[in-house]
XYZ file of C-alpha atoms in Angstrom:
455
model
C 60.281 43.854 103.651
C 61.620 41.845 100.530
C 63.654 39.071 101.458
C 62.279 35.587 103.505
C 64.285 35.816 106.153
C 63.151 39.037 106.971
C 59.670 38.517 105.907
C 59.549 35.389 108.054
C 60.668 37.287 111.020
C 57.953 39.479 110.998
C 55.443 36.264 110.445
C 56.911 34.684 113.677
C 56.622 38.121 115.456
C 52.520 38.400 114.721
C 52.739 34.772 116.122
C 54.184 35.810 119.434
C 51.603 38.771 119.707
C 48.958 36.565 119.357
C 50.052 33.543 120.001
C 46.566 31.004 121.091
C 45.232 31.651 117.319
C 43.103 34.312 116.304
C 39.532 34.828 114.933
C 39.876 38.581 114.078
C 39.948 38.697 110.491
C 42.444 41.441 110.454
C 44.900 39.345 112.438
C 43.862 36.414 109.261
C 44.789 38.508 106.715
C 47.983 39.675 107.769
C 49.281 36.156 108.399
C 47.956 35.316 105.000
C 49.368 38.520 103.578
C 52.900 37.954 104.905
C 52.891 34.286 104.163
C 51.883 35.138 100.327
C 55.362 37.167 101.008
C 56.946 34.951 101.998
C 56.553 32.227 99.623
C 56.719 35.007 96.641
C 60.386 36.134 98.126
C 61.396 32.667 98.130
C 60.608 30.694 101.190
C 61.101 27.083 102.032
C 58.163 25.188 101.305
C 57.894 22.840 103.590
C 58.309 26.028 106.251
C 56.865 25.191 109.505
C 55.107 29.032 109.543
C 53.191 27.432 106.797
C 51.315 24.495 108.975
C 50.828 27.389 111.687
C 49.273 29.842 109.247
C 46.533 26.901 108.176
C 46.531 25.666 111.904
C 46.006 28.461 114.129
C 45.301 31.520 111.994
C 42.921 29.147 109.693
C 44.264 30.995 106.443
C 43.106 29.884 103.199
C 45.149 27.261 101.664
C 45.302 28.609 97.242
C 47.857 31.004 97.398
C 50.078 28.261 99.567
C 51.830 25.761 98.344
C 50.555 21.813 99.868
C 51.759 20.228 102.467
C 51.496 17.712 104.138
C 50.282 17.329 108.053
C 50.581 14.498 110.573
C 48.039 12.154 111.498
C 44.803 13.861 112.428
C 43.807 12.745 116.474
C 41.542 10.839 117.032
C 38.753 11.286 116.869
C 36.690 12.454 120.175
C 33.716 9.758 121.455
C 30.444 10.385 123.423
C 32.632 9.710 126.374
C 35.258 12.109 125.525
C 35.132 15.530 126.749
C 37.061 18.704 125.900
C 38.361 20.776 128.987
C 40.553 23.737 128.505
C 43.958 23.467 129.768
C 43.827 26.551 132.156
C 41.273 24.570 133.882
C 42.942 20.855 133.901
C 46.332 23.144 135.321
C 44.402 23.963 137.490
C 42.559 20.976 138.809
C 46.018 19.619 138.642
C 47.384 22.248 141.031
C 44.902 21.920 143.230
C 44.651 18.782 143.530
C 48.358 18.264 144.899
C 47.545 21.097 147.435
C 45.107 19.223 148.401
C 47.913 16.143 148.772
C 49.662 19.100 151.142
C 52.425 20.376 148.064
C 52.630 23.785 149.020
C 51.377 26.437 146.811
C 54.050 27.528 144.685
C 55.114 23.743 144.291
C 52.559 22.728 143.464
C 52.360 25.281 140.330
C 55.323 23.801 139.337
C 54.186 19.932 139.602
C 51.066 21.265 137.434
C 53.215 23.573 134.622
C 54.442 20.064 134.093
C 51.940 17.772 133.643
C 50.193 20.110 131.378
C 53.263 20.567 129.086
C 52.714 17.053 128.504
C 49.420 17.321 127.298
C 49.581 20.633 125.527
C 52.398 19.116 123.755
C 50.699 15.814 122.679
C 52.524 14.170 125.031
C 48.926 11.714 126.584
C 51.197 9.612 128.555
C 53.027 11.703 131.204
C 49.948 14.312 131.725
C 46.269 13.772 133.305
C 46.448 10.558 132.804
C 49.868 10.270 135.406
C 48.158 12.347 138.228
C 46.131 9.428 139.959
C 48.166 6.556 139.635
C 52.109 7.774 139.608
C 51.700 10.158 142.040
C 49.039 10.558 144.203
C 48.842 7.219 144.599
C 52.166 7.184 145.948
C 51.603 9.206 148.126
C 48.913 7.449 148.782
C 51.183 4.470 149.375
C 53.750 6.291 152.076
C 56.159 5.922 149.528
C 56.474 9.559 147.654
C 56.519 12.588 149.522
C 54.049 15.568 149.204
C 56.241 17.870 150.508
C 59.901 17.475 151.325
C 62.960 20.092 151.364
C 65.240 20.037 148.478
C 68.938 20.168 150.419
C 71.649 21.216 148.408
C 74.658 18.681 149.655
C 77.908 19.494 147.565
C 78.480 22.516 145.094
C 80.938 24.395 143.096
C 80.959 27.271 140.510
C 79.523 25.205 137.866
C 78.255 21.989 139.917
C 76.155 20.622 142.287
C 75.024 17.324 144.170
C 71.000 18.129 145.198
C 68.862 15.598 147.345
C 65.351 15.473 147.034
C 64.291 13.648 149.798
C 61.619 11.233 147.908
C 59.640 14.342 147.687
C 57.693 15.146 144.120
C 60.163 15.349 141.155
C 57.884 17.345 139.342
C 59.040 20.650 141.603
C 62.806 18.897 142.310
C 63.272 19.095 138.324
C 62.281 22.357 137.745
C 64.443 23.443 140.518
C 67.460 21.635 139.594
C 66.932 22.463 136.024
C 66.599 26.047 137.090
C 69.885 26.205 138.677
C 71.708 24.998 136.048
C 71.435 27.834 134.096
C 71.947 30.219 137.097
C 75.042 28.747 136.732
C 75.514 28.526 132.761
C 74.577 32.127 132.858
C 77.791 33.096 135.198
C 79.759 30.380 134.492
C 79.043 29.543 130.925
C 78.449 25.962 131.840
C 76.168 23.814 134.915
C 75.832 20.421 135.645
C 73.234 19.280 138.901
C 73.044 15.808 139.370
C 70.064 15.034 141.827
C 69.655 11.667 144.533
C 66.057 10.552 146.207
C 64.072 12.027 143.670
C 60.754 10.684 142.265
C 59.555 10.459 138.742
C 59.903 14.203 136.805
C 57.871 13.570 133.940
C 58.257 14.624 130.548
C 62.249 14.972 130.263
C 61.596 17.857 127.424
C 60.042 20.059 129.715
C 63.753 20.580 131.151
C 65.158 20.635 128.319
C 62.846 23.086 126.867
C 64.385 25.068 130.049
C 66.700 25.299 128.654
C 66.513 26.293 125.571
C 64.078 28.976 126.057
C 66.865 30.867 128.155
C 69.606 30.487 125.120
C 71.226 27.394 126.284
C 71.673 24.283 124.983
C 70.118 21.427 127.684
C 70.393 18.635 128.392
C 69.278 16.089 131.272
C 68.358 12.329 132.135
C 66.751 9.773 134.353
C 66.873 6.542 135.312
C 63.906 4.654 136.111
C 62.182 1.180 137.440
C 63.953 -1.421 135.775
C 62.529 -2.090 132.292
C 64.841 -2.934 129.568
C 66.898 -5.434 129.195
C 70.384 -5.866 128.145
C 71.077 -7.153 124.763
C 71.052 -10.710 124.523
C 69.551 -10.614 128.455
C 65.890 -11.124 129.216
C 66.151 -9.660 132.684
C 64.158 -6.165 133.161
C 67.855 -4.572 134.686
C 67.396 -0.664 133.116
C 65.503 1.864 132.949
C 64.021 3.364 130.275
C 66.241 6.360 130.754
C 65.626 8.491 128.187
C 69.015 10.871 127.309
C 66.959 14.432 126.129
C 69.009 17.679 124.181
C 66.986 21.230 124.455
C 68.790 23.526 121.181
C 67.123 27.302 120.652
C 66.971 27.548 116.758
C 64.660 30.081 114.897
C 61.712 27.981 114.296
C 58.876 29.308 116.618
C 59.624 26.226 118.790
C 63.070 24.766 120.098
C 64.549 21.554 118.851
C 63.783 18.444 121.118
C 64.763 15.266 120.913
C 63.088 13.663 124.434
C 62.814 9.755 123.873
C 63.047 6.740 126.195
C 66.311 4.767 125.206
C 63.663 1.635 124.683
C 62.156 0.450 122.079
C 58.528 1.615 123.652
C 58.278 2.568 127.114
C 55.637 1.671 130.816
C 53.344 5.196 130.156
C 52.935 3.991 126.278
C 51.717 0.856 126.977
C 49.889 1.817 130.356
C 48.019 4.313 126.953
C 47.629 1.087 125.448
C 46.119 -0.258 128.138
C 43.584 2.360 128.482
C 42.613 2.783 124.721
C 42.362 -1.575 124.946
C 44.726 -1.953 122.403
C 47.888 -4.250 121.958
C 51.040 -3.690 122.425
C 53.005 -3.852 118.971
C 55.657 -6.643 118.775
C 59.104 -6.559 119.590
C 58.634 -4.004 121.920
C 58.814 -6.378 125.068
C 60.442 -9.987 125.897
C 59.742 -12.405 128.677
C 62.102 -14.522 130.652
C 61.642 -16.872 127.270
C 62.670 -14.566 124.783
C 59.008 -14.560 123.664
C 57.751 -11.038 121.700
C 54.857 -10.155 123.968
C 51.859 -8.434 122.579
C 49.114 -8.536 125.427
C 49.010 -5.625 127.278
C 47.632 -5.806 130.544
C 50.190 -8.944 131.026
C 52.957 -7.060 129.288
C 52.341 -4.262 132.742
C 51.316 -7.464 135.393
C 55.175 -9.434 134.244
C 56.767 -6.013 134.380
C 55.862 -5.215 138.208
C 56.794 -9.013 138.676
C 60.463 -8.826 136.406
C 59.164 -11.509 134.044
C 59.137 -9.240 131.396
C 61.290 -6.285 130.088
C 61.399 -3.855 127.388
C 64.087 -4.301 124.167
C 66.046 -1.173 123.827
C 66.396 1.131 121.098
C 67.081 -1.247 118.408
C 64.840 -3.813 119.237
C 66.382 -7.412 120.677
C 69.820 -8.711 119.734
C 72.253 -7.064 117.763
C 70.649 -7.729 113.899
C 68.675 -4.098 113.825
C 71.449 -2.999 116.469
C 69.949 -3.300 119.843
C 72.805 -2.758 121.301
C 73.175 0.603 121.119
C 69.864 1.825 122.553
C 71.273 -0.660 125.461
C 74.353 1.647 125.251
C 72.700 5.427 125.951
C 70.173 3.023 128.673
C 73.280 2.050 130.767
C 75.165 6.163 129.928
C 72.130 7.687 131.404
C 72.305 5.241 134.028
C 75.468 5.054 135.810
C 75.117 9.557 135.380
C 71.510 9.064 137.321
C 73.805 6.721 140.323
C 77.772 6.982 140.135
C 77.745 10.345 141.560
C 75.012 10.341 144.246
C 76.129 6.483 145.356
C 72.099 5.821 144.166
C 69.959 2.429 143.639
C 69.378 1.062 140.249
C 67.430 -2.185 138.958
C 65.112 -3.967 141.402
C 65.868 -1.265 144.062
C 63.637 1.168 142.863
C 61.494 -1.267 140.796
C 58.488 0.135 143.165
C 57.991 -3.246 144.751
C 58.859 -5.471 147.361
C 59.384 -8.024 145.701
C 59.766 -10.759 148.572
C 56.490 -9.238 150.555
C 54.600 -7.292 146.874
C 54.390 -4.213 149.321
C 54.872 -0.783 147.236
C 58.727 0.156 147.939
C 59.906 4.060 147.482
C 61.995 4.963 144.200
C 64.970 6.798 144.605
C 65.588 7.867 141.188
C 68.660 10.176 140.227
C 69.032 12.700 137.194
C 71.278 14.986 136.051
C 70.688 18.235 134.324
C 73.335 20.285 132.267
C 72.591 23.762 130.692
C 75.524 25.591 128.296
C 74.923 28.998 127.766
C 75.253 29.934 124.341
C 76.181 33.662 123.954
C 79.644 33.342 125.066
C 80.666 31.728 122.117
C 78.517 33.144 119.780
C 75.157 35.675 119.272
C 72.173 33.489 120.025
C 70.048 34.942 116.852
C 73.395 33.416 114.802
C 73.217 30.413 116.607
C 69.269 29.820 115.937
C 69.428 30.911 112.520
C 72.349 28.751 112.173
C 70.519 25.846 113.428
C 67.318 26.720 112.100
C 69.120 26.739 108.611
C 70.376 22.523 108.590
C 66.609 22.281 110.075
C 64.867 23.266 107.364
C 67.365 21.821 104.587
C 66.679 18.081 106.448
C 62.697 19.222 106.103
C 62.961 19.939 102.071
C 65.149 17.182 101.774
C 64.173 14.439 99.040
C 60.731 12.474 100.434
C 59.724 8.818 100.501
C 57.505 8.457 97.853
C 55.342 5.682 100.225
C 55.183 7.944 102.911
C 53.232 10.974 104.557
C 54.528 13.667 102.379
C 56.884 15.583 104.719
C 59.950 15.399 106.999
C 59.828 16.121 110.484
C 62.325 17.650 112.763
C 62.161 17.072 116.323
C 60.111 19.177 119.249
C 58.258 19.774 115.014
C 55.082 17.565 115.663
C 54.970 18.180 119.164
C 54.849 21.985 118.091
C 51.383 20.926 116.144
C 50.079 19.212 118.596
C 50.216 21.980 120.951
C 48.596 24.254 117.787
C 46.126 21.927 116.825
C 44.952 21.689 120.696
C 44.451 24.798 121.618
C 42.804 25.428 118.376
C 40.648 23.159 119.573
C 39.944 24.681 122.946
C 41.915 22.217 125.312
C 42.263 18.935 125.859
C 40.395 15.400 125.130
C 39.757 13.644 128.446
C 38.516 10.134 128.312
C 36.326 8.299 130.210
C 39.262 6.424 132.359
C 40.582 9.802 132.886
C 37.624 11.585 133.901
C 36.879 8.335 136.374
C 40.011 9.151 137.555
C 39.286 12.883 138.232
C 36.135 12.262 139.524
C 37.781 9.903 142.448
C 40.649 12.233 143.145
C 37.751 14.888 144.011
C 36.155 12.413 146.059
C 39.014 12.097 148.355
C 38.826 15.342 149.216
C 36.503 18.748 150.662
C 38.207 21.383 149.249
C 37.748 19.447 145.783
C 34.248 19.230 146.142
C 33.796 22.368 146.769
C 35.686 24.130 144.037
C 34.665 21.219 141.700
C 30.996 20.400 142.670
C 30.258 20.057 139.182
C 33.222 18.375 136.324
C 32.465 19.926 132.866
C 31.745 16.504 131.936
C 29.253 15.916 134.379
C 27.884 19.698 133.220
C 26.654 17.743 129.596
C 24.921 15.126 131.563
C 27.313 12.196 130.612
C-alpha cells in the first residue's frame, strides 16, 4: 500500500483489532511504522490517527508531526480514585437491579451512563446515578420498572409510552425501533411520551451512526431556559443532537444543550466548589448570577433561568438558541400531547413536594445505503472534516481545530489508557450511601476500591 488513504484504512484496522491500547512492543512498532508511511504518503498532519498513536499506543513522536493536545485533565488528588470502567458499569447495573429493574434493562441503563463517563461527559454518568435516578425512585416520582407501550405505529413512525419508567432503557428501545424502521423503509422516527431523563443524547446518535444511519434525537426537560427578553424559566435545556458516520474512527456527534450552559454542568461546578461562569444564568431582576449553590436552589424555585445559546437579548443572537430550544420542546410535546414548563419541573410549587417529570423524546434514523454506499458517504464526510481540522489556525489558540465527537474520542482513549475513570470524593460518598441501602450490594461490594486504599 502506498497511497495515504489505503494506509489510513490499515491503521484503522489495527485500531479495531487492538481498541484498548497496547503494551505489546510489536503492536506499537507496527502502528509507528504505519504512521510514518502515512506521513510520507502525504497524510494530513492533523489527522486523528496521530493523536490515537500518541495517546493510546504511546508511539514515539520524533518522526511524527507536532499535534497539539486538548487541555490536560485535572490532576488526580488524594481524595480521588481511578476505578476501572467495567467495575463501575457493573456497580451501576447492580444498583438498578437492587431497585427492582430487570437485569436486561439494568444492563442497558448502565451502558448509557458509563458511555457518558467514557466520553468525558462527567455531568451525565456516575454523577447522576444517585441524584437523578435513585433519589427520584426513592421519592416515588420515577419507576424502576414500567411497561413500554406502543400506542400508535406506521411503517416509518411510532408513538411510545414509557409510563414513567427509566428513560435510560426507554431511550435505547425507541432508537432501536427507529433504526429497524429505517433499515426496512429508509427512514424511521419514534416519538416518546411519559419517559424520564434518558442520559446523554449523544448515546442515541452514536447508535444510529454505528448502524450506518444519520441519527437525530432530542428531549425536553424541566424548565430552565428563559425566552429572549424574558427572565422566567420556560423551556428545557433541550439538546438537538446529530450523529453522522464518517471515515474517522469515531462518528461526527454534536450533542449539546440549547442553553449557554446546562444544569448538569452547574451541578458539577457545585461538586467542585466552583463559581458558574458569568452570562450563563439570569435571575428575575435580569442580573447575571455566578453563585452556584444559590443558582441551583433558585432554579428549583423558578426564580432564575439559564440563557439560551447566544446569551440574553439579541446582541449575540440569543434568539437562535431560543428558537432551537422551542423547536425541540414542540417535537417532544405536540405529538405526545405531553406536559411542558412548570408541569415537568419535578416539584409541586404549591407544596414543595417532589412531583413526576413526564418527559418527551424523539428519535430519527435515516438509512444511507439506499441512497449512497455507506463507505462512500463516510469518505466524503471524512474529507470535509479533515479539511476543517486542517484549515488555518488561530495563532492565539491551542494550535489545533477539532470537529464534533473528536474531543470525546480523545477522552475515551485517554481514560482507557489510564485504566478507568477518576471518581471524586463526593461520588465515592454516593456509592457508599447506595451500598448501605441494599444487602445485595453490601454482600457483593464489601470493600469498594477507594476503601481498599485505606482512605
